mmCIF file of C-alpha atoms in Angstrom:
data_model
loop_
_atom_site.group_PDB
_atom_site.id
_atom_site.type_symbol
_atom_site.label_atom_id
_atom_site.label_comp_id
_atom_site.label_asym_id
_atom_site.label_seq_id
_atom_site.Cartn_x
_atom_site.Cartn_y
_atom_site.Cartn_z
ATOM 1 C CA MET A 159 111.207 79.446 94.285
ATOM 2 C CA ARG A 160 109.797 81.334 91.824
ATOM 3 C CA GLU A 161 111.195 83.726 89.494
ATOM 4 C CA ARG A 162 110.623 86.677 86.965
ATOM 5 C CA ASP A 163 113.555 87.434 85.133
ATOM 6 C CA GLY A 164 113.626 91.044 83.825
ATOM 7 C CA THR A 165 116.934 91.188 82.330
ATOM 8 C CA PRO A 166 116.882 92.435 79.177
ATOM 9 C CA PRO A 167 117.873 90.254 76.641
ATOM 10 C CA GLY A 168 121.602 90.852 75.441
ATOM 11 C CA HIS A 169 122.331 91.980 78.744
ATOM 12 C CA SER A 170 122.776 88.813 80.529
ATOM 13 C CA ASP A 171 126.784 89.871 82.076
ATOM 14 C CA GLU A 172 124.975 93.047 83.552
ATOM 15 C CA ARG A 173 122.145 90.909 85.354
ATOM 16 C CA THR A 174 121.111 92.046 89.530
ATOM 17 C CA ALA A 175 119.797 89.499 90.633
ATOM 18 C CA VAL A 176 117.054 89.819 93.769
ATOM 19 C CA LEU A 177 115.716 87.328 96.019
ATOM 20 C CA MET A 178 112.767 88.226 97.856
ATOM 21 C CA LEU A 179 111.596 86.643 101.759
ATOM 22 C CA HIS A 180 108.228 86.218 103.523
ATOM 23 C CA GLY A 181 107.452 87.050 106.981
ATOM 24 C CA ARG A 182 105.801 84.376 109.930
ATOM 25 C CA SER A 183 102.318 84.251 108.277
ATOM 26 C CA VAL A 184 102.302 85.418 104.806
ATOM 27 C CA PRO A 185 104.062 82.966 101.757
ATOM 28 C CA VAL A 186 106.284 84.761 99.805
ATOM 29 C CA LEU A 187 103.725 84.834 96.654
ATOM 30 C CA ALA A 188 100.649 86.363 98.433
ATOM 31 C CA GLY A 189 102.925 89.046 99.996
ATOM 32 C CA CYS A 190 105.526 90.020 97.200
ATOM 33 C CA ASP A 191 103.707 88.506 93.859
ATOM 34 C CA LEU A 192 99.714 89.686 94.235
ATOM 35 C CA ASP A 193 98.020 88.823 91.113
ATOM 36 C CA PHE A 194 95.968 92.337 91.368
ATOM 37 C CA LYS A 195 95.965 95.433 89.882
ATOM 38 C CA SER A 196 99.741 96.711 90.647
ATOM 39 C CA TYR A 197 100.432 94.778 94.034
ATOM 40 C CA SER A 198 102.637 92.599 92.451
ATOM 41 C CA TRP A 199 106.005 94.061 93.887
ATOM 42 C CA ALA A 200 108.426 91.312 92.204
ATOM 43 C CA ASP A 201 106.723 92.127 88.875
ATOM 44 C CA ALA A 202 107.399 95.608 89.299
ATOM 45 C CA LEU A 203 111.178 95.282 89.826
ATOM 46 C CA ALA A 204 111.236 92.667 86.541
ATOM 47 C CA LYS A 205 109.561 95.509 84.828
ATOM 48 C CA ALA A 206 112.310 97.717 86.119
ATOM 49 C CA GLY A 207 115.119 94.924 84.731
ATOM 50 C CA TYR A 208 116.186 93.294 87.992
ATOM 51 C CA ASP A 209 116.144 89.185 87.644
ATOM 52 C CA VAL A 210 113.731 88.651 90.748
ATOM 53 C CA PHE A 211 113.244 85.241 92.746
ATOM 54 C CA MET A 212 111.265 84.476 95.757
ATOM 55 C CA MET A 213 111.032 81.533 97.786
ATOM 56 C CA ASP A 214 109.271 80.380 100.661
ATOM 57 C CA LEU A 215 111.084 78.845 103.571
ATOM 58 C CA GLN A 216 110.168 75.005 105.040
ATOM 59 C CA GLY A 217 106.846 75.054 106.275
ATOM 60 C CA SER A 218 105.379 78.137 104.305
ATOM 61 C CA GLY A 219 103.369 78.544 101.597
ATOM 62 C CA LEU A 220 104.720 75.964 98.445
ATOM 63 C CA SER A 221 107.552 74.606 100.275
ATOM 64 C CA PRO A 222 107.385 71.454 101.542
ATOM 65 C CA ARG A 223 105.261 71.158 105.038
ATOM 66 C CA PRO A 224 106.300 68.394 107.142
ATOM 67 C CA THR A 225 104.001 67.330 109.931
ATOM 68 C CA MET A 226 101.738 70.150 109.055
ATOM 69 C CA GLU A 227 99.195 68.016 106.931
ATOM 70 C CA ASP A 228 97.837 66.730 110.095
ATOM 71 C CA PRO A 229 95.543 68.981 112.152
ATOM 72 C CA ARG A 230 96.661 67.362 115.357
ATOM 73 C CA ASN A 231 99.805 69.458 115.052
ATOM 74 C CA VAL A 232 98.118 72.368 115.504
ATOM 75 C CA ASN A 233 98.732 74.624 118.145
ATOM 76 C CA PRO A 234 95.854 72.975 120.739
ATOM 77 C CA ALA A 235 94.443 76.182 122.135
ATOM 78 C CA GLN A 236 93.631 76.916 118.232
ATOM 79 C CA GLN A 237 91.971 73.246 116.974
ATOM 80 C CA HIS A 238 88.679 74.717 117.636
ATOM 81 C CA LEU A 239 88.985 76.739 114.772
ATOM 82 C CA LEU A 240 89.152 73.287 112.831
ATOM 83 C CA LYS A 241 85.341 73.253 112.356
ATOM 84 C CA PRO A 242 84.125 71.150 110.464
ATOM 85 C CA ARG A 243 86.638 68.841 111.716
ATOM 86 C CA PRO A 244 88.871 67.534 109.036
ATOM 87 C CA PRO A 245 88.274 63.358 108.229
ATOM 88 C CA GLY A 246 89.732 61.734 111.150
ATOM 89 C CA PHE A 247 90.408 64.622 113.110
ATOM 90 C CA THR A 248 90.102 64.444 117.123
ATOM 91 C CA PRO A 249 91.492 67.385 119.159
ATOM 92 C CA GLY A 250 94.114 66.504 121.298
ATOM 93 C CA PRO A 251 98.029 66.929 122.062
ATOM 94 C CA PRO A 252 100.253 67.181 118.859
ATOM 95 C CA ASN A 253 101.342 64.421 117.277
ATOM 96 C CA TYR A 254 105.148 65.799 116.445
ATOM 97 C CA PRO A 255 105.460 67.712 119.835
ATOM 98 C CA TYR A 256 108.145 70.056 118.685
ATOM 99 C CA GLN A 257 108.464 73.537 116.785
ATOM 100 C CA LEU A 258 108.857 72.721 113.465
ATOM 101 C CA THR A 259 111.922 74.859 112.141
ATOM 102 C CA ASN A 260 114.693 76.850 113.782
ATOM 103 C CA SER A 261 117.049 79.745 112.974
ATOM 104 C CA ASP A 262 120.040 77.547 112.005
ATOM 105 C CA SER A 263 117.514 75.420 109.152
ATOM 106 C CA ASP A 264 116.009 78.712 107.660
ATOM 107 C CA ARG A 265 119.248 79.975 107.013
ATOM 108 C CA ASP A 266 120.946 76.796 105.665
ATOM 109 C CA GLU A 267 117.983 76.747 103.301
ATOM 110 C CA LEU A 268 118.049 80.711 102.472
ATOM 111 C CA ASN A 269 122.146 79.990 101.932
ATOM 112 C CA THR A 270 121.139 77.085 99.427
ATOM 113 C CA VAL A 271 118.766 79.452 97.579
ATOM 114 C CA VAL A 272 121.565 82.067 97.293
ATOM 115 C CA GLU A 273 124.366 79.593 95.851
ATOM 116 C CA TRP A 274 122.011 78.393 93.215
ATOM 117 C CA ILE A 275 121.477 82.008 91.843
ATOM 118 C CA ILE A 276 124.903 83.061 91.874
ATOM 119 C CA ARG A 277 126.076 79.565 90.234
ATOM 120 C CA GLU A 278 123.030 79.564 87.382
ATOM 121 C CA ARG A 279 122.570 83.291 86.683
ATOM 122 C CA GLY A 280 126.163 83.941 86.807
ATOM 123 C CA VAL A 281 126.091 86.783 89.670
ATOM 124 C CA LYS A 282 128.609 87.650 92.391
ATOM 125 C CA LYS A 283 126.344 88.620 94.651
ATOM 126 C CA VAL A 284 122.503 88.791 95.201
ATOM 127 C CA ALA A 285 120.634 91.558 96.974
ATOM 128 C CA PHE A 286 117.616 91.121 99.625
ATOM 129 C CA ILE A 287 114.371 92.055 100.325
ATOM 130 C CA GLY A 288 112.523 90.874 103.217
ATOM 131 C CA TRP A 289 109.594 91.652 104.931
ATOM 132 C CA SER A 290 108.640 91.003 108.531
ATOM 133 C CA ALA A 291 110.170 88.327 110.261
ATOM 134 C CA ALA A 292 112.659 87.463 107.170
ATOM 135 C CA ALA A 293 114.483 89.832 108.954
ATOM 136 C CA PHE A 294 115.479 87.340 111.524
ATOM 137 C CA THR A 295 116.951 84.996 108.438
ATOM 138 C CA MET A 296 118.437 87.205 106.166
ATOM 139 C CA GLY A 297 119.615 89.949 108.746
ATOM 140 C CA PRO A 298 122.184 87.444 110.359
ATOM 141 C CA TYR A 299 122.809 85.868 106.660
ATOM 142 C CA ALA A 300 124.398 89.208 105.679
ATOM 143 C CA VAL A 301 126.557 89.401 108.656
ATOM 144 C CA LYS A 302 128.138 86.407 108.278
ATOM 145 C CA ASN A 303 127.807 85.988 104.145
ATOM 146 C CA PRO A 304 128.659 89.584 103.300
ATOM 147 C CA GLY A 305 130.710 88.014 100.465
ATOM 148 C CA LYS A 306 127.453 86.886 98.629
ATOM 149 C CA VAL A 307 125.106 89.546 99.927
ATOM 150 C CA SER A 308 124.817 93.133 97.522
ATOM 151 C CA SER A 309 122.503 95.203 99.788
ATOM 152 C CA LEU A 310 119.639 94.433 102.490
ATOM 153 C CA PHE A 311 116.093 95.891 102.042
ATOM 154 C CA LEU A 312 113.993 95.272 104.834
ATOM 155 C CA LEU A 313 110.448 96.645 105.044
ATOM 156 C CA ALA A 314 108.745 96.481 108.489
ATOM 157 C CA PRO A 315 111.409 94.455 109.884
ATOM 158 C CA ILE A 316 111.110 92.540 113.476
ATOM 159 C CA PHE A 317 113.705 92.990 115.735
ATOM 160 C CA PRO A 318 114.113 91.907 119.345
ATOM 161 C CA PRO A 319 117.267 94.389 120.480
ATOM 162 C CA GLU A 320 118.025 92.204 123.624
ATOM 163 C CA GLY A 321 116.718 89.089 122.180
ATOM 164 C CA THR A 322 118.852 85.583 122.954
ATOM 165 C CA SER A 323 122.033 84.841 120.681
ATOM 166 C CA ASN A 324 122.556 81.387 121.416
ATOM 167 C CA ALA A 325 120.270 78.453 120.576
ATOM 168 C CA PRO A 326 118.314 76.572 122.699
ATOM 169 C CA ASP A 327 119.175 73.706 124.319
ATOM 170 C CA PRO A 328 117.427 70.991 123.272
ATOM 171 C CA LEU A 329 116.714 71.428 120.083
ATOM 172 C CA PRO A 330 114.342 70.444 118.396
ATOM 173 C CA GLN A 331 111.886 72.501 121.283
ATOM 174 C CA PRO A 332 109.086 71.071 122.736
ATOM 175 C CA GLY A 333 105.476 72.761 121.545
ATOM 176 C CA PHE A 334 103.665 72.328 118.262
ATOM 177 C CA PRO A 335 104.202 72.830 114.650
ATOM 178 C CA MET A 336 101.783 75.282 113.771
ATOM 179 C CA PHE A 337 99.315 77.805 114.059
ATOM 180 C CA LEU A 338 95.995 78.770 112.251
ATOM 181 C CA SER A 339 94.766 82.047 110.932
ATOM 182 C CA THR A 340 91.555 82.867 109.810
ATOM 183 C CA LYS A 341 89.948 85.367 107.013
ATOM 184 C CA GLU A 342 88.385 87.095 109.531
ATOM 185 C CA GLY A 343 91.405 87.457 111.982
ATOM 186 C CA THR A 344 93.764 88.498 109.924
ATOM 187 C CA TRP A 345 91.704 91.416 107.842
ATOM 188 C CA ASN A 346 90.743 92.389 111.813
ATOM 189 C CA GLY A 347 94.135 92.682 112.472
ATOM 190 C CA TRP A 348 95.168 94.865 109.655
ATOM 191 C CA THR A 349 92.463 97.012 110.338
ATOM 192 C CA ASN A 350 93.893 97.930 113.427
ATOM 193 C CA GLU A 351 96.251 99.447 111.620
ATOM 194 C CA VAL A 352 94.313 101.629 108.927
ATOM 195 C CA HIS A 353 94.197 105.178 110.062
ATOM 196 C CA CYS A 354 93.687 106.908 106.616
ATOM 197 C CA ASP A 355 91.058 107.571 104.136
ATOM 198 C CA GLY A 356 91.771 104.945 101.575
ATOM 199 C CA GLN A 357 94.772 103.442 102.861
ATOM 200 C CA ARG A 358 93.953 100.306 101.558
ATOM 201 C CA GLU A 359 91.085 98.754 99.350
ATOM 202 C CA GLU A 360 88.056 96.710 99.940
ATOM 203 C CA GLU A 361 88.567 93.939 97.582
ATOM 204 C CA MET A 362 91.827 93.358 99.501
ATOM 205 C CA ARG A 363 89.932 91.496 102.047
ATOM 206 C CA ASP A 364 89.099 88.515 99.465
ATOM 207 C CA LYS A 365 92.341 89.069 97.109
ATOM 208 C CA VAL A 366 94.805 88.653 99.998
ATOM 209 C CA TRP A 367 93.274 85.711 101.509
ATOM 210 C CA ASP A 368 92.619 84.031 98.195
ATOM 211 C CA ALA A 369 96.110 84.557 97.406
ATOM 212 C CA ILE A 370 97.064 82.978 100.830
ATOM 213 C CA MET A 371 95.030 80.198 100.013
ATOM 214 C CA LYS A 372 96.205 79.495 96.890
ATOM 215 C CA SER A 373 99.514 78.826 98.376
ATOM 216 C CA ASP A 374 97.992 76.242 101.002
ATOM 217 C CA PRO A 375 96.973 73.539 99.416
ATOM 218 C CA VAL A 376 95.922 71.633 102.586
ATOM 219 C CA GLY A 377 94.659 74.784 104.752
ATOM 220 C CA SER A 378 92.405 75.907 102.160
ATOM 221 C CA THR A 379 89.848 72.842 103.015
ATOM 222 C CA TRP A 380 90.506 72.901 106.785
ATOM 223 C CA GLY A 381 87.774 75.024 108.668
ATOM 224 C CA PRO A 382 84.444 76.502 106.809
ATOM 225 C CA VAL A 383 84.026 75.561 103.371
ATOM 226 C CA GLY A 384 85.589 78.147 100.396
ATOM 227 C CA GLU A 385 87.297 79.940 103.309
ATOM 228 C CA GLY A 386 89.902 77.843 104.864
ATOM 229 C CA ARG A 387 92.717 78.140 107.243
ATOM 230 C CA ASN A 388 96.117 79.716 106.816
ATOM 231 C CA ARG A 389 98.667 77.613 108.408
ATOM 232 C CA ILE A 390 101.547 79.104 109.991
ATOM 233 C CA ARG A 391 104.676 77.151 110.900
ATOM 234 C CA ASN A 392 105.633 77.357 114.385
ATOM 235 C CA PHE A 393 109.897 78.259 114.625
ATOM 236 C CA VAL A 394 112.704 78.812 117.452
ATOM 237 C CA ARG A 395 114.577 82.018 116.382
ATOM 238 C CA TRP A 396 118.105 83.237 117.759
ATOM 239 C CA GLY A 397 121.018 84.936 116.785
ATOM 240 C CA TRP A 398 119.382 88.648 115.886
ATOM 241 C CA ASN A 399 119.779 91.755 118.243
ATOM 242 C CA LYS A 400 122.111 94.429 118.747
ATOM 243 C CA THR A 401 124.914 92.751 119.161
ATOM 244 C CA THR A 402 124.290 90.598 115.650
ATOM 245 C CA ALA A 403 123.268 94.053 114.017
ATOM 246 C CA ALA A 404 126.402 95.381 115.024
ATOM 247 C CA GLN A 405 128.729 92.582 114.109
ATOM 248 C CA GLY A 406 131.803 93.213 112.395
ATOM 249 C CA GLY A 407 130.617 96.594 111.477
ATOM 250 C CA VAL A 408 128.896 94.564 108.325
ATOM 251 C CA LEU A 409 125.404 96.170 108.017
ATOM 252 C CA GLY A 410 126.085 99.489 106.644
ATOM 253 C CA GLY A 411 129.406 98.413 105.927
ATOM 254 C CA ARG A 412 130.021 96.191 103.210
ATOM 255 C CA VAL A 413 126.321 95.448 102.929
ATOM 256 C CA PRO A 414 124.322 98.454 102.511
ATOM 257 C CA VAL A 415 121.004 98.765 104.430
ATOM 258 C CA LEU A 416 117.887 100.192 103.616
ATOM 259 C CA ILE A 417 114.532 100.234 106.284
ATOM 260 C CA ALA A 418 111.208 101.184 105.571
ATOM 261 C CA TYR A 419 108.240 100.790 107.523
ATOM 262 C CA GLY A 420 104.955 102.371 108.187
ATOM 263 C CA GLU A 421 104.042 104.906 110.828
ATOM 264 C CA PHE A 422 100.817 102.914 111.831
ATOM 265 C CA ASP A 423 102.550 99.459 112.075
ATOM 266 C CA ARG A 424 102.285 98.236 115.780
ATOM 267 C CA GLN A 425 104.085 94.703 115.278
ATOM 268 C CA VAL A 426 107.127 96.002 114.762
ATOM 269 C CA ASN A 427 107.512 98.379 117.786
ATOM 270 C CA THR A 428 106.045 97.024 120.423
ATOM 271 C CA SER A 429 106.617 97.163 124.585
ATOM 272 C CA SER A 430 106.518 94.056 126.301
ATOM 273 C CA GLU A 431 108.351 92.787 129.197
ATOM 274 C CA ASP A 432 109.767 89.739 127.426
ATOM 275 C CA PRO A 433 112.961 90.776 125.479
ATOM 276 C CA GLU A 434 111.818 88.067 122.864
ATOM 277 C CA PHE A 435 108.810 89.927 122.015
ATOM 278 C CA ASN A 436 109.955 93.617 122.907
ATOM 279 C CA PHE A 437 110.726 94.929 119.253
ATOM 280 C CA SER A 438 111.943 98.513 117.712
ATOM 281 C CA VAL A 439 112.561 99.508 114.352
ATOM 282 C CA THR A 440 114.405 102.310 116.094
ATOM 283 C CA ALA A 441 116.675 100.059 117.917
ATOM 284 C CA LEU A 442 118.467 98.630 114.538
ATOM 285 C CA TYR A 443 118.706 101.166 112.939
ATOM 286 C CA ASN A 444 120.780 102.405 116.022
ATOM 287 C CA ALA A 445 122.363 98.991 116.478
ATOM 288 C CA ILE A 446 123.783 98.640 112.598
ATOM 289 C CA ALA A 447 127.427 99.778 112.789
ATOM 290 C CA GLY A 448 128.013 100.922 109.580
ATOM 291 C CA ASP A 449 127.457 104.279 108.355
ATOM 292 C CA HIS A 450 126.197 103.142 104.784
ATOM 293 C CA LYS A 451 122.243 102.940 106.629
ATOM 294 C CA LEU A 452 118.811 104.521 105.539
ATOM 295 C CA MET A 453 115.635 104.082 107.411
ATOM 296 C CA VAL A 454 112.220 106.012 105.970
ATOM 297 C CA GLU A 455 109.060 105.875 107.741
ATOM 298 C CA LEU A 456 105.911 105.921 105.497
ATOM 299 C CA ASP A 457 103.318 108.267 105.738
ATOM 300 C CA CYS A 458 99.285 106.533 106.055
ATOM 301 C CA ALA A 459 100.786 102.466 106.209
ATOM 302 C CA GLY A 460 100.792 99.774 108.450
ATOM 303 C CA HIS A 461 102.586 96.336 108.733
ATOM 304 C CA SER A 462 100.518 95.300 105.465
ATOM 305 C CA VAL A 463 101.810 98.042 103.394
ATOM 306 C CA VAL A 464 102.465 95.598 100.268
ATOM 307 C CA TRP A 465 98.686 95.560 99.965
ATOM 308 C CA GLU A 466 98.169 99.554 100.766
ATOM 309 C CA MET A 467 97.707 102.512 98.924
ATOM 310 C CA GLN A 468 101.646 103.193 99.493
ATOM 311 C CA HIS A 469 102.551 100.135 97.800
ATOM 312 C CA LYS A 470 103.579 101.799 94.280
ATOM 313 C CA ASN A 471 105.796 104.222 96.097
ATOM 314 C CA VAL A 472 107.741 101.286 98.332
ATOM 315 C CA HIS A 473 108.091 99.410 94.518
ATOM 316 C CA ASN A 474 109.459 102.517 93.429
ATOM 317 C CA LEU A 475 111.798 103.322 96.495
ATOM 318 C CA SER A 476 113.278 99.721 96.161
ATOM 319 C CA LYS A 477 113.870 100.263 92.445
ATOM 320 C CA HIS A 478 115.733 103.378 93.304
ATOM 321 C CA TRP A 479 117.847 101.393 96.372
ATOM 322 C CA LEU A 480 118.658 99.061 94.227
ATOM 323 C CA LYS A 481 120.116 101.267 91.264
ATOM 324 C CA HIS A 482 121.753 103.523 93.124
ATOM 325 C CA LEU A 483 121.981 102.753 97.035
ATOM 326 C CA LYS A 484 120.721 106.133 98.432
ATOM 327 C CA VAL A 485 117.392 107.732 99.452
ATOM 328 C CA ASP A 486 117.538 111.440 98.581
ATOM 329 C CA GLY A 487 121.240 111.131 97.060
ATOM 330 C CA LYS A 488 122.201 110.620 100.968
ATOM 331 C CA THR A 489 123.417 106.900 102.008
ATOM 332 C CA HIS A 490 122.805 107.577 105.971
ATOM 333 C CA GLY A 491 119.856 109.263 107.312
ATOM 334 C CA ILE A 492 116.290 109.260 108.553
ATOM 335 C CA PHE A 493 113.721 110.178 106.179
ATOM 336 C CA ASN A 494 109.619 110.455 105.880
ATOM 337 C CA MET A 495 107.673 109.336 102.052
ATOM 338 C CA ASN A 496 104.350 110.736 102.221
ATOM 339 C CA THR A 497 101.588 109.025 99.964
ATOM 340 C CA ASN A 498 102.577 110.952 97.129
ATOM 341 C CA GLY A 499 106.161 109.794 97.484
ATOM 342 C CA ASP A 500 108.006 112.771 98.271
ATOM 343 C CA ILE A 501 110.969 111.972 100.671
ATOM 344 C CA SER A 502 112.399 114.782 103.370
ATOM 345 C CA PRO A 503 114.746 114.301 106.242
ATOM 346 C CA ALA A 504 112.930 113.259 109.353
ATOM 347 C CA PRO A 505 112.193 115.995 112.003
#
C-alpha cells in the first residue's frame, strides 16, 4: 500500500480518505500513480487535499505473489513466452495446479486495508476509486459494508449482469496461478481502442511498461533482456452481477455511485455467450437500485483512459465527485464528457 497524504496541516479532523484499487493486469502504482507528466491520478487527488491510499491485492504489484516466482506456474499455453528460459525452468504442467486467489480472499484483503485506514487516520468511512476489474472487489464490498464506504467511483468497471452469485466447489479451483503479458501485446491491445488524433502519447509505450516492470521484480527478469514479462494473477470470481448490484438498494442509496467509461472501451462492453464474460456498463447502471447514481461516457477514450488525453478530465471529475457527489449539479442521470472536460446530458 502507498499513501499520498494531501490533508492540509492542522485539518486532520477534516480528513477525507480515498482508497484506489487496480484492475486485473496492471499494478496500482502503474495505473494510479504513474510518475510521468500529469498522469498520476493519486497525486492530483492529494494536491486537492485528499488522503490517498493505493493497494495491490495479493498476486499483484509489490504485494506478496505466492507461487508466482515459479515459472512453471505460468499458464502452460503461455510458457513459450519465457524465452530465454529462466534458470532451471523446463516447460510443463504447473507445480501449483490451482488458481491463485478468489473473491473472498480479495474482499478480506480490502477489508483489512479499509479498517486500518479508518483506525489509523481517524475517519468514519473511506471513499473508493476502482479501475476495471476492481469493481469485482469494491462493488460487492460496498454492498455489504455501507457503514465503511462513503462513495464509489468506478472507472471502466467490468460487470457481468448474469454472472454467478455463488462460490465454485471446490476451492481452490484447479488451473494455474498466473498469466503473462508482453510489452508488444499490451501496446497492441491498447491500440485497438485508439481512434482519435492525440488520444495517447507515443512515449506511453515505454513509460507504462517501465512502470509495470518496476512493480514486478521477478517478471521484469523474465523474457527478453531489458523488457520482461508482466505476471498477472489468476483469480476466481463470483458475487458481482445484477442481483448483487441491486441488493438492499445500497448502491445508489447509502453508497452513491459514479460510473465513467470511454466511448471506445471494448473491454467493458462485450458480446459473449458465456455469461461470465458478457460485460455491460449500462447494465450496471440499470441494476443499481438507488437513485444516487451517475454515468459519464468519455469522448475519445478507451479502457486505458488513465494514460490517455482524457486523464486530466478524469482526475477533475473524480475531485468534483469526492467533494460534491454530483455531476453537472445532479445526483442522477447519464452524461457525456468531451475532450475539453465539458459535460452534457447524454442524447
